[in-house]
């Protein structure tokens, strides 16, 4: 067992099995041994790659989306531009460069970055040198005021709880130890967890697995409450589903390949598919309007990714133009990231439909 594994084993010996959510939070965010504490995992040479690292058009179009949403908010003289989990800062750097064509928006925007990882904060400082930014550990540290929130691939990293359907009903899947205490393993908490799972899962077959992300629901609710109180909108992009229901999706990834979830905690990325229906419901529960979820490919097409790439490739060398086109293709092609990834907007109920979305039915 590695150092984090030994720390978790000691916790389990003294307190009993950990929920999958507690395990995930430690494996990802433990300040000493957690996955995100130990370096920069993003990019071709890292463990996984994200949309802003694939194409500059992604951040640019999101920057223009923010500027256009700010216009519909009535051009407030001050707006908090918040990014949750900014990674290397690439998305925000591209967004700010593009949004500079609306100078009043750029002048109004105060930059806030919510990030736990020290190495990634350092990367963000480098990418955003020159832009005055304030860093926070949690969304609720953002000061009051109108706001625009962006989150790409943050919600999939928020800890989930897992439930297993047994003959005796739903039980929580937890992380315990093998008999000799040498290895982490999944165990089922003996008490069926009553009431945590929605009605439609009542008939799930024995052996089914269901996942719930309490932290994601709370965050979507808090974002909804903020935009209702102060005005503004949020854009959440991630891989996920638009259908509620059972299914196991927790996965570990290292060097662009699948990895065992419990082996060497902290050494691989852990993520789970985002339940967009639950996020939209949580935001609506706070009085906000929810738009989408829309497939990423459709959203980027509606914002004009083709036109943006055509403009960027003008006068480019052939190889460079080809790289720009294939990056955009990867983000929009339904067989690649275009349909697995979804976009959800959360907005003040009086705001006009945000760019790229259909008015609510
Ligand atoms: N948005 C970036 C990075 C995605 S990776 C991109 O698209 O490239 C996930 C990001 O969320 C990382 O920056 C990670 O450090 C951060 N993160 C993970 N869990 C977090 C949490 N609980 N609170 C804040 N940031 C978190």
Coordinates of C-alpha atoms and ligand atoms in Angstrom, one line a residue:
X1 CA 0.0 0.0 0.0
X2 CA 1.2 3.5 -0.7
X3 CA 1.3 6.3 1.9
X4 CA -2.2 7.5 1.3
X5 CA -3.4 3.8 1.3
X6 CA -1.8 3.3 4.8
X7 CA -3.4 6.6 6.0
X8 CA -6.8 5.4 4.8
X9 CA -6.3 1.9 6.3
X10 CA -5.6 3.5 9.7
X11 CA -8.8 5.6 9.3
X12 CA -10.8 2.5 8.5
X13 CA -9.4 0.6 11.4
X14 CA -10.4 3.3 13.8
X15 CA -13.6 4.5 12.3
X16 CA -14.9 1.8 10.1
X17 CA -15.4 1.7 6.3
X18 CA -15.3 5.0 4.4
X19 CA -18.1 6.0 1.9
X20 CA -16.9 6.1 -1.7
X21 CA -17.3 9.8 -1.4
X22 CA -14.9 10.0 1.5
X23 CA -12.5 7.8 -0.4
X24 CA -12.7 9.9 -3.5
X25 CA -12.3 13.2 -1.7
X26 CA -9.1 11.8 0.0
X27 CA -7.7 10.3 -3.1
X28 CA -8.2 13.4 -5.2
X29 CA -7.8 16.3 -2.7
X30 CA -5.8 15.1 0.4
X31 CA -3.5 18.2 0.7
X32 CA -0.4 16.0 1.1
X33 CA -1.0 12.8 -1.0
X34 CA -4.0 13.6 -3.1
X35 CA -4.0 13.2 -6.8
X36 CA -4.4 16.9 -7.5
X37 CA -2.0 17.9 -4.7
X38 CA 0.9 16.1 -6.3
X39 CA 1.3 17.7 -9.7
X40 CA -0.3 18.8 -13.0
X41 CA -2.1 15.8 -14.5
X42 CA -3.6 17.5 -17.6
X43 CA -2.3 17.2 -21.1
X44 CA -0.8 14.8 -23.6
X45 CA 2.1 14.0 -21.3
X46 CA -0.2 13.7 -18.2
X47 CA -3.1 11.5 -17.4
X48 CA -6.0 13.1 -19.3
X49 CA -6.7 15.9 -21.7
X50 CA -9.5 18.4 -21.5
X51 CA -11.4 20.6 -24.1
X52 CA -9.4 23.8 -23.6
X53 CA -6.2 21.9 -24.0
X54 CA -7.4 20.5 -27.3
X55 CA -8.6 23.7 -28.9
X56 CA -8.3 27.4 -28.1
X57 CA -11.7 27.9 -29.7
X58 CA -13.3 26.2 -26.7
X59 CA -12.2 28.9 -24.2
X60 CA -12.7 31.7 -26.8
X61 CA -16.3 30.8 -27.4
X62 CA -17.0 30.6 -23.7
X63 CA -15.4 34.0 -23.2
X64 CA -17.7 35.4 -25.9
X65 CA -20.7 33.6 -24.2
X66 CA -19.8 35.4 -21.0
X67 CA -19.6 38.8 -22.7
X68 CA -22.9 38.2 -24.4
X69 CA -24.6 37.0 -21.1
X70 CA -23.2 40.1 -19.4
X71 CA -24.9 42.3 -22.0
X72 CA -28.2 40.6 -21.3
X73 CA -27.7 41.2 -17.6
X74 CA -27.8 44.9 -18.4
X75 CA -24.1 45.4 -18.5
X76 CA -23.4 45.7 -14.7
X77 CA -20.3 47.8 -14.0
X78 CA -18.9 45.0 -11.8
X79 CA -19.3 41.3 -12.4
X80 CA -17.5 38.4 -10.7
X81 CA -16.1 36.1 -13.4
X82 CA -15.7 32.9 -11.5
X83 CA -14.1 29.7 -12.8
X84 CA -14.4 26.5 -10.7
X85 CA -11.5 24.0 -11.1
X86 CA -9.5 26.0 -13.7
X87 CA -6.8 23.4 -14.4
X88 CA -3.9 25.0 -16.1
X89 CA -5.8 28.3 -16.6
X90 CA -5.9 27.8 -20.4
X91 CA -9.7 28.1 -20.7
X92 CA -9.7 31.4 -18.8
X93 CA -6.7 32.8 -20.7
X94 CA -8.4 32.0 -24.0
X95 CA -11.8 33.4 -22.7
X96 CA -10.2 36.7 -21.6
X97 CA -8.3 37.2 -24.9
X98 CA -11.5 36.7 -26.9
X99 CA -13.7 38.8 -24.6
X100 CA -11.3 41.7 -25.0
X101 CA -13.4 42.6 -28.1
X102 CA -16.0 43.8 -25.6
X103 CA -13.8 46.2 -23.6
X104 CA -16.5 47.3 -21.2
X105 CA -17.1 43.6 -20.2
X106 CA -13.4 43.1 -19.7
X107 CA -13.2 46.2 -17.5
X108 CA -16.2 45.1 -15.5
X109 CA -15.0 41.5 -14.9
X110 CA -13.3 40.7 -11.6
X111 CA -11.6 37.3 -11.9
X112 CA -12.1 34.7 -9.2
X113 CA -10.6 31.2 -9.4
X114 CA -11.8 28.3 -7.1
X115 CA -9.0 25.8 -6.9
X116 CA -7.7 23.4 -4.2
X117 CA -4.5 22.2 -6.0
X118 CA -1.3 24.2 -5.3
X119 CA 0.5 23.0 -8.4
X120 CA -2.5 23.9 -10.6
X121 CA -2.8 27.3 -8.8
X122 CA 0.8 27.9 -9.8
X123 CA 0.0 27.0 -13.4
X124 CA -3.0 29.3 -13.4
X125 CA -0.8 32.1 -12.1
X126 CA 1.5 31.6 -15.0
X127 CA -1.2 31.4 -17.6
X128 CA -3.1 34.4 -16.3
X129 CA -0.1 36.6 -15.5
X130 CA -1.2 40.2 -15.9
X131 CA -4.9 39.5 -15.2
X132 CA -5.6 40.4 -11.5
X133 CA -7.2 37.2 -10.1
X134 CA -8.2 36.2 -6.6
X135 CA -8.0 32.5 -5.6
X136 CA -10.5 30.7 -3.3
X137 CA -10.9 27.2 -1.9
X138 CA -14.7 27.1 -2.2
X139 CA -17.4 28.6 -4.2
X140 CA -19.1 30.1 -1.1
X141 CA -16.0 32.3 -0.5
X142 CA -16.9 34.4 -3.6
X143 CA -18.0 37.8 -2.5
X144 CA -21.6 39.0 -3.1
X145 CA -22.5 40.6 -6.4
X146 CA -23.6 39.7 -10.0
X147 CA -21.6 36.8 -11.3
X148 CA -20.8 34.5 -14.3
X149 CA -19.6 31.1 -13.4
X150 CA -17.7 28.6 -15.6
X151 CA -16.9 25.0 -14.7
X152 CA -15.4 22.5 -17.2
X153 CA -14.7 19.0 -15.9
X154 CA -15.1 20.0 -12.3
X155 CA -18.3 18.3 -11.4
X156 CA -17.0 14.9 -12.5
X157 CA -14.3 15.2 -9.8
X158 CA -16.8 15.9 -7.0
X159 CA -17.1 12.9 -4.7
X160 CA -20.0 10.5 -5.3
X161 CA -21.7 8.0 -3.0
X162 CA -22.5 4.5 -4.5
X163 CA -25.4 2.3 -3.6
X164 CA -25.7 -1.4 -4.4
X165 CA -29.1 -3.1 -4.9
X166 CA -29.1 -6.3 -2.9
X167 CA -31.9 -8.8 -2.0
X168 CA -32.3 -6.8 1.2
X169 CA -32.7 -3.4 -0.7
X170 CA -30.2 -0.7 -1.4
X171 CA -26.9 -0.8 0.6
X172 CA -24.1 1.8 0.5
X173 CA -20.9 0.6 -1.1
X174 CA -18.0 1.5 1.1
X175 CA -14.2 1.1 1.2
X176 CA -13.0 -1.3 3.8
X177 CA -10.0 -3.7 4.3
X178 CA -9.4 -7.3 3.4
X179 CA -9.3 -9.7 6.4
X180 CA -5.6 -9.4 6.9
X181 CA -5.8 -5.6 6.7
X182 CA -3.3 -5.4 3.9
X183 CA -5.4 -4.2 1.0
X184 CA -8.4 -1.8 0.4
X185 CA -11.5 -3.4 -0.9
X186 CA -15.1 -2.6 -1.5
X187 CA -17.6 -3.7 1.2
X188 CA -21.3 -3.2 1.5
X189 CA -22.5 -1.3 4.6
X190 CA -24.9 -3.8 6.3
X191 CA -27.7 -1.3 6.8
X192 CA -29.8 -0.6 3.7
X193 CA -29.9 3.1 3.2
X194 CA -33.5 4.1 3.2
X195 CA -34.9 7.1 1.4
X196 CA -31.7 8.4 -0.3
X197 CA -32.7 7.0 -3.7
X198 CA -35.4 8.4 -5.9
X199 CA -38.6 6.4 -6.7
X200 CA -37.6 5.2 -10.1
X201 CA -34.7 3.2 -8.7
X202 CA -37.1 1.3 -6.4
X203 CA -37.5 -1.5 -9.0
X204 CA -33.8 -1.7 -10.0
X205 CA -32.6 -5.3 -10.5
X206 CA -30.5 -6.9 -7.8
X207 CA -26.9 -6.2 -8.5
X208 CA -27.6 -2.7 -9.9
X209 CA -25.4 0.2 -8.8
X210 CA -26.6 3.8 -8.4
X211 CA -24.5 6.9 -7.8
X212 CA -25.4 10.2 -6.1
X213 CA -23.1 13.2 -6.0
X214 CA -24.3 15.2 -2.9
X215 CA -21.4 17.8 -3.3
X216 CA -22.5 18.4 -6.9
X217 CA -26.1 18.9 -6.0
X218 CA -25.2 21.3 -3.2
X219 CA -22.9 23.3 -5.5
X220 CA -25.5 23.5 -8.3
X221 CA -28.1 24.6 -5.6
X222 CA -25.6 27.3 -4.3
X223 CA -24.9 28.5 -7.8
X224 CA -28.6 28.8 -8.4
X225 CA -29.2 30.7 -5.2
X226 CA -26.4 33.1 -6.0
X227 CA -27.6 34.0 -9.5
X228 CA -31.1 34.4 -8.1
X229 CA -29.9 36.8 -5.4
X230 CA -27.4 38.8 -7.4
X231 CA -28.1 38.2 -11.1
X232 CA -26.0 36.3 -13.5
X233 CA -25.5 32.8 -15.0
X234 CA -23.3 29.7 -14.9
X235 CA -22.1 27.3 -17.6
X236 CA -21.3 23.8 -16.5
X237 CA -19.6 21.5 -19.0
X238 CA -18.8 17.9 -18.3
X239 CA -19.2 14.3 -19.4
X240 CA -22.5 12.9 -18.3
X241 CA -26.0 11.8 -18.8
X242 CA -29.3 13.4 -19.3
X243 CA -31.2 10.3 -18.1
X244 CA -31.5 9.5 -14.4
X245 CA -31.0 5.9 -13.5
X246 CA -28.8 3.2 -12.3
X247 CA -25.3 2.4 -13.5
X248 CA -21.7 2.3 -12.2
X249 CA -19.5 5.0 -13.7
X250 CA -16.7 5.7 -11.1
X251 CA -13.5 5.3 -13.0
X252 CA -9.7 5.8 -12.4
X253 CA -7.5 7.0 -15.3
X254 CA -3.8 7.2 -15.4
X255 CA -1.7 8.1 -18.5
X256 CA -4.8 8.1 -20.6
X257 CA -5.8 4.5 -19.6
X258 CA -8.1 2.9 -17.2
X259 CA -6.7 2.0 -13.8
X260 CA -8.0 0.1 -10.7
X261 CA -10.0 2.5 -8.5
X262 CA -8.6 1.3 -5.1
X263 CA -5.0 0.5 -6.1
X264 CA -2.5 3.2 -5.3
X265 CA -5.0 6.0 -4.2
X266 CA -3.9 9.4 -5.2
X267 CA -1.9 8.2 -8.2
X268 CA -4.8 8.1 -10.7
X269 CA -7.5 10.5 -11.5
X270 CA -11.0 9.5 -10.2
X271 CA -14.1 10.7 -11.8
X272 CA -17.8 9.8 -12.3
X273 CA -20.3 10.7 -15.0
X274 CA -22.2 13.8 -14.1
X275 CA -26.0 13.5 -13.5
X276 CA -27.2 16.7 -15.2
X277 CA -30.8 16.1 -14.4
X278 CA -30.0 16.2 -10.7
X279 CA -27.9 19.4 -11.1
X280 CA -30.7 21.1 -13.1
X281 CA -33.2 20.1 -10.4
X282 CA -31.0 21.4 -7.6
X283 CA -30.5 24.8 -9.3
X284 CA -34.3 25.0 -10.1
X285 CA -34.9 24.1 -6.4
X286 CA -33.1 27.4 -5.6
X287 CA -35.4 29.4 -7.9
X288 CA -33.0 29.6 -10.9
X289 CA -33.8 28.7 -14.5
X290 CA -31.9 25.8 -16.0
X291 CA -31.2 25.5 -19.8
X292 CA -30.1 22.2 -21.4
X293 CA -28.3 20.0 -20.9
X294 CA -27.3 20.3 -24.5
X295 CA -24.7 18.2 -26.3
X296 CA -21.3 20.0 -26.4
X297 CA -21.1 19.6 -30.2
X298 CA -24.4 21.3 -30.7
X299 CA -23.6 24.0 -28.2
X300 CA -20.2 24.8 -29.8
X301 CA -21.8 24.7 -33.3
X302 CA -24.5 27.2 -32.2
X303 CA -21.8 29.5 -30.8
X304 CA -20.0 29.4 -34.2
X305 CA -17.0 27.1 -33.7
X306 CA -16.9 26.5 -37.5
X307 CA -16.7 30.2 -38.3
X308 CA -14.1 30.7 -35.6
X309 CA -11.9 27.9 -36.9
X310 CA -12.3 29.3 -40.5
X311 CA -11.1 32.7 -39.3
X312 CA -8.2 31.2 -37.3
X313 CA -7.0 29.0 -40.2
X314 CA -6.9 31.9 -42.7
X315 CA -3.3 32.5 -43.6
X316 CA -2.1 29.6 -41.5
X317 CA 0.5 27.0 -42.6
X318 CA -1.2 23.8 -43.8
X319 CA -0.2 21.7 -40.8
X320 CA -1.3 24.3 -38.3
X321 CA -4.7 24.7 -40.0
X322 CA -5.1 21.0 -40.0
X323 CA -4.4 20.8 -36.2
X324 CA -6.9 23.6 -35.6
X325 CA -9.6 21.8 -37.6
X326 CA -9.0 18.4 -36.0
X327 CA -9.1 19.9 -32.5
X328 CA -12.5 21.4 -33.2
X329 CA -13.6 18.2 -34.7
X330 CA -12.6 16.3 -31.6
X331 CA -14.8 18.6 -29.4
X332 CA -17.8 18.5 -31.7
X333 CA -17.9 15.1 -33.4
X334 CA -20.6 12.9 -31.7
X335 CA -18.3 9.9 -31.9
X336 CA -15.6 11.8 -30.0
X337 CA -16.4 14.4 -27.3
X338 CA -19.4 16.1 -29.0
X339 CA -22.2 14.1 -27.6
X340 CA -20.8 12.5 -24.4
X341 CA -20.0 16.0 -23.1
X342 CA -23.0 18.1 -22.2
X343 CA -23.5 21.8 -21.3
X344 CA -26.0 23.1 -18.7
X345 CA -26.7 26.7 -18.0
X346 CA -28.1 28.0 -14.8
X347 CA -29.4 31.6 -14.9
X348 CA -31.5 34.2 -13.1
X349 CA -35.1 33.5 -14.1
X350 CA -35.6 36.9 -15.7
X351 CA -32.5 36.7 -17.9
X352 CA -33.2 36.1 -21.7
X353 CA -32.2 32.6 -23.0
X354 CA -28.4 32.4 -22.9
X355 CA -26.5 32.2 -26.2
X356 CA -26.4 28.6 -27.7
X357 CA -29.5 27.4 -25.8
X358 CA -33.2 27.0 -26.8
X359 CA -35.8 28.9 -24.7
X360 CA -37.3 26.6 -22.0
X361 CA -40.4 24.6 -23.1
Ligands
LIG1 N1 -11.2 23.0 -16.1 C1 -9.9 22.5 -16.4 C2 -9.4 21.4 -15.4 C3 -10.3 20.2 -15.3 S1 -9.6 19.0 -14.1 C4 -9.8 22.1 -17.8 O1 -10.9 22.0 -18.4 O2 -8.7 21.8 -18.3 C5 -10.4 19.4 -12.6 C6 -10.0 20.7 -11.9 O3 -10.8 20.8 -10.8 C7 -8.6 20.8 -11.5 O4 -8.2 22.1 -11.6 C8 -8.7 20.4 -10.0 O5 -7.6 20.7 -9.2 C9 -10.0 21.0 -9.6 N2 -10.7 20.5 -8.5 C10 -10.9 19.1 -8.2 N3 -11.7 19.0 -7.1 C11 -12.0 20.3 -6.7 C12 -12.7 20.8 -5.6 N4 -13.4 20.0 -4.8 N5 -12.8 22.2 -5.5 C13 -12.1 23.0 -6.4 N6 -11.4 22.5 -7.4 C14 -11.3 21.2 -7.6

